[in-house]
Amino acid sequence: MIYTILTIIIALFIIVIVAKPFGHYLAIVFDYETVSFKKTIYPVERIIYRLSGIKQNTQTWKQYALAFILTNGFMMILIYLIFRLQDILPFNPNNLKALEPTLAYHTAVSFITNTNQQHYSGENNLSYFSQMAGVIFAMFAAPASALSISFAFMRGLSGKAFGNFFVDFVRAITRVLLPIAFIMGFVFVFLGAPETLGPSVIAHTIEGAKQEIARGPIGAFLSIKELGNNGGGFFGANSAHPFENPNGISNFIQIILMFLLPTSLPFTYGKIIGKKKQGKTLFIAMLMMFLIILGITLVSEYQGNPDINSLLSQNTHGSMEGKEVRIGIGQSAFYSVVTSATETGAVNNMHDTLTPIGGMMVLCNLLLNTVFGGVGAGFINIMMYAIIAVFLSGLMVGRTPEFLGKKIEGKEMKLIAVTLLMQPFLILVFSAIALWFPMGYHSISNEGYHGISQIIYEYTSAAANNGSGFEGLKDQTPFWNITTSIVMYLGRYFSLITMLAVAGSLSTKKLVPESSGTFQTDTAIFGMILLGTIFIVGALTFFPTLVLGPVAEYLTL
Amino acid sequence: MNTKQRNNRFSKKGHPNKSMLKHAFKESFLKLDPRNMIKNPIIFLVEIGFFITFILAIFPDAFGNSNVEYWFNIDVSCILLLTVLFANFAEAIAEGRGKAQADSLKKSKIETMANLIKGLGQIDIVPSTKLKKGDVVLVSQGEIIPGDGEVIEGLASIDESAITGESAPVIKEAGGDFNSVTGGTRVVSDQIKVRISNNPGESFIDQMISLVEGAKRQKTPNEIALNTVLISLTLIFLLVVVTLPFFTNYLGFQLEIPVLISLLVCLIPTTIGGLLSAIGIAGMDRVTQFNVLAMSGKAVEAAGDINTIILDKTGTITYGNRMASSFTPLMEMPKEEFLNWVSLSSLKDETPEGRSVLQLIGQLGGTIDEKDLENAKIFEFKAETRMSGVDLQSGRKIRKGAVDAVKEWVLEQNGTIPANLDSETMVISKEGGTPLALAVDHQIIGLIYLKDTVKPGMKERFEQLRQMGIKTVMCTGDNPLTAATIAREAGVDEFIAECKPEDKIRVIRYEQGQGKLVAMTGDGTNDAPALAQADVGLAMNSGTSSAKEAANMVDLDSNPTKLIEVVAIGKQLLMTRGSLTTFSIANDVAKYFAIIPAMFMEAIPKIKILNLMHLYSPISAILSALIFNAIIIPLLIPLAMKGVTYKPLNSNSLLKRNLLIYGLGGVIVPFIGIKVIDLIVSLFI
């Protein structure tokens, strides 16, 4: 327990220390005005631009969005083909078959949308080529895309030109994702994660049984999985598997890597718009939400299940079901909250067997999608709530709402209104469909209130592009593959594009100079208004559903 | 000044009287027409809910098997109907107030006969409604001016009390800035020829009537944007409620339709949805009550956003007439004697300057003695001589006036000019004052320092404006020195000296180029382009018609200081809208905790732990939440009409205050309200 609290404090301390300088670093490396890495990375990038014919011209927000959609679409088709043809492609030492069409489609959508929802088990279904050319490739491309979009969004808000998607995309990989992932890959290998292209090892146990031990290029996989908030596991068991999370230090490093980009972006934003306090306010607001959710989860997990506690001689065990003994309750709960807050989706324990309240907290992180959130997408989502907060409360100072000196008017609010509508639409309507049709609810492994949690979690995870599962759900069916693919696709592209359009609309507006009459968006009061807006507009929408799922389960334990 | 404005004839209509209430009551039923209701989708959804529960009240099984008791359906449908009626009533009462103002305006629009001048001096008598733009009419003493227009010949004094409520007649004459006349006003003396400037139905009063009646009311940009968000929230809650039965169905229990409708109605923002248009209408109304006619709601909204106000110095910031502020003796003589001469010079001087001289003497402790003036010969101030004076019975001559004029007069009397006259004159001029010389016989005995005086309270108001982040710019024709002095005294942020009309446009464009919204007042024809360029242009009713056309607001009292009030009203309108929106949305927390446990309690008994308010029963909880949701609308109508309390503070203090009252209050009040209603409701169950 003390060890847990200590690691949490150290982890948060590191994040608070690192987020700001790293955020500023991001602002610098994506800046178009100054050339950074003149002697190192820049020449390499120029070769990439030349070879791929990137013109580096400035794009409008529409061109930028189109480049994003088309590039991602092309990549998705490519990955789909790899999964479908893996039996005839190289690096398939275990002679795995091709994925069936709906699963291949679901997996392709899942990885390119940064969701990494997995309806398959890596070691049984994917060849090394699929893991490397399909999965790892998408694990770089997806966060790089979202990071690019978030930079275009920030530039738009600050009134600068939107930049060029391809240049941003290349920079995201060459200057951020690849260098860190490269180094961290070695660290994970050093800590015990395998990195090999050899086939599974056959072990003969003492009893004489034959055991097949899967392995593969895990070190390289692991670092980008966490850094890019991807979360898809090389193995079905994800980071609960010893090869994918060998020890306490690797567990700790994974948490820091998940946190790194989402916590830095608010500071990047503050620097780009030239108002550092704005970024700090956002960071603190998100950190508060995080701490509340983490606190409740820890208490709930340490309390455990009263029915089981009463069976044990000591009731201080907490809930160990579905958790690795070597990781323990505290580290599992912390990991779960971080992976859900940052929309990573990696798991080191089974979320299905978290206590009802613990599970609900993790679910809340997904529903809110603003407690840091995934690379780029989470930041853009909290900006949406910030604009709503400004719009609803900004009038109270007696001026029409302004955000960063730009008037928020009908056009922006229309875009935000549909964006806001999209998430409850995806989660509630699809859950209702799944609960109505047998092919949906037959996948539930645990009837009753918990069944509702399983279904809600699956779609919320898809809509928020988190990817983790309440693993009880038997989701490898065409119904689940297709419906969750739709949810992931809309959950990803719809809101990113509409919010980019908001930035596009704001960027053309005249800047209203700040005065003492201006609504301040960098104060503690605004932080509170933002949290209130997220709570009332975002969270309360799901209150009835949560009551029927985890709350009812908790009350009827 | 302010009390006088408030006492004009509109303010009597400020509070709803009995007939207005009656009218609004009738209107709220007429507005139930779905074709009308669909314009307000939020309340329309409540009306649909009413229709459904109404059908259920008669045929309980109309939409499948139902276990609710029949009276529950009746109760819910009644409360829903009330909710819709309350929302309609809010709108109707706001419109009603406008109507009352329009009616009193219509009365002033008496149909008169006009003397239409045809070519060759022939005069036709036609009804005023037949007059077209460009027609020329002759209006004589005692007649009513048949329509808006410009005086093209003659000079007359006109009683404009029908429009402004001000009883003193004003002079209108051909040419210059005082040539515009308003239909419905009366010529008190003399005779004028007026060129009509509008076609029938387009006159100033017609426009005013249609505006206050709300007939032409268009939603303002901010209202449209807010509506978008509210509709989006409504759709989200519609999704929540429509999908909910699928969840409960899976769990093996059914939710009753009236219960689902109740949940929906409680969650959608009915409070602000019901009051939104009333707030807008009431905001326009408050402007009209100040005797300012806004051409659109957009202009009022823009007033709240103003960053820079451009004000003319004379008449707005200062009184314009110059007041004596000190005396400079130029000759050795006792103080009493000097003051005596000064008072003699001004006792018969009726100009404001003369009055102020006597006032100053009083302040300096001098005595005023009228005895010496017996049989004196009085010379009134004349523009040609630029002096006034008195020839006493004793033969002594006193002259007071412009320094060079007095100087000339003294030289004519073979008098001497004090050596320090020029230097002292210079001192006064440099400080921005106007020197008057005072001569007795052949000697100039001293100077009177006349100063333009800042109206009391202006400094404080500019300070308030500064706190609100609004910059004030003063325009004056004075030289830079004088302008700087007044600017410092009044506490304006910037000033433009030797200001020409082009300078105003330049300043407006410059400020707008920086993204600021600019407000200004004006009355002359040469102000028109600047008035049009400004985001809020307030024209004086006494001004020319081109100025009024260019502006988006007209002040009927012609008081330029009112621009500051207009800004305050604009801000108050926006604050009211924001505060009630926040309140309405914050209410959802309590309503959730009332209805959700009630809905599920039967199927999942342990959920009663969420019944934080300890409401009596599921039925009473739902009804209480619904009743609260309904009656909060009429309870907030007075606030929507009056607007939230407005204080000129900076944004953070305003936000803190309003957030505490309407945000926190919005969370807490419904918890108390629903509990109280539940205590009452439980008595009947």
mmCIF file of C-alpha atoms in Angstrom, chain B residues 19 32 94 317 337-338 379 510 525 528 624:
data_model
loop_
_atom_site.group_PDB
_atom_site.id
_atom_site.type_symbol
_atom_site.label_atom_id
_atom_site.label_comp_id
_atom_site.label_asym_id
_atom_site.label_seq_id
_atom_site.Cartn_x
_atom_site.Cartn_y
_atom_site.Cartn_z
ATOM 1 C CA SER B 19 -55.203 44.107 -18.851
ATOM 2 C CA LEU B 32 -50.285 26.399 -28.089
ATOM 3 C CA ALA B 94 -42.788 40.378 -22.763
ATOM 4 C CA ILE B 317 -18.973 65.272 -20.880
ATOM 5 C CA GLU B 337 -14.259 96.805 -4.362
ATOM 6 C CA PHE B 338 -13.059 94.477 -7.101
ATOM 7 C CA PHE B 379 -26.134 96.693 -22.675
ATOM 8 C CA TYR B 510 -8.534 52.306 -36.259
ATOM 9 C CA THR B 525 -25.250 65.398 -41.038
ATOM 10 C CA ALA B 528 -23.676 60.350 -40.378
ATOM 11 C CA SER B 624 -42.371 17.052 -7.558
#
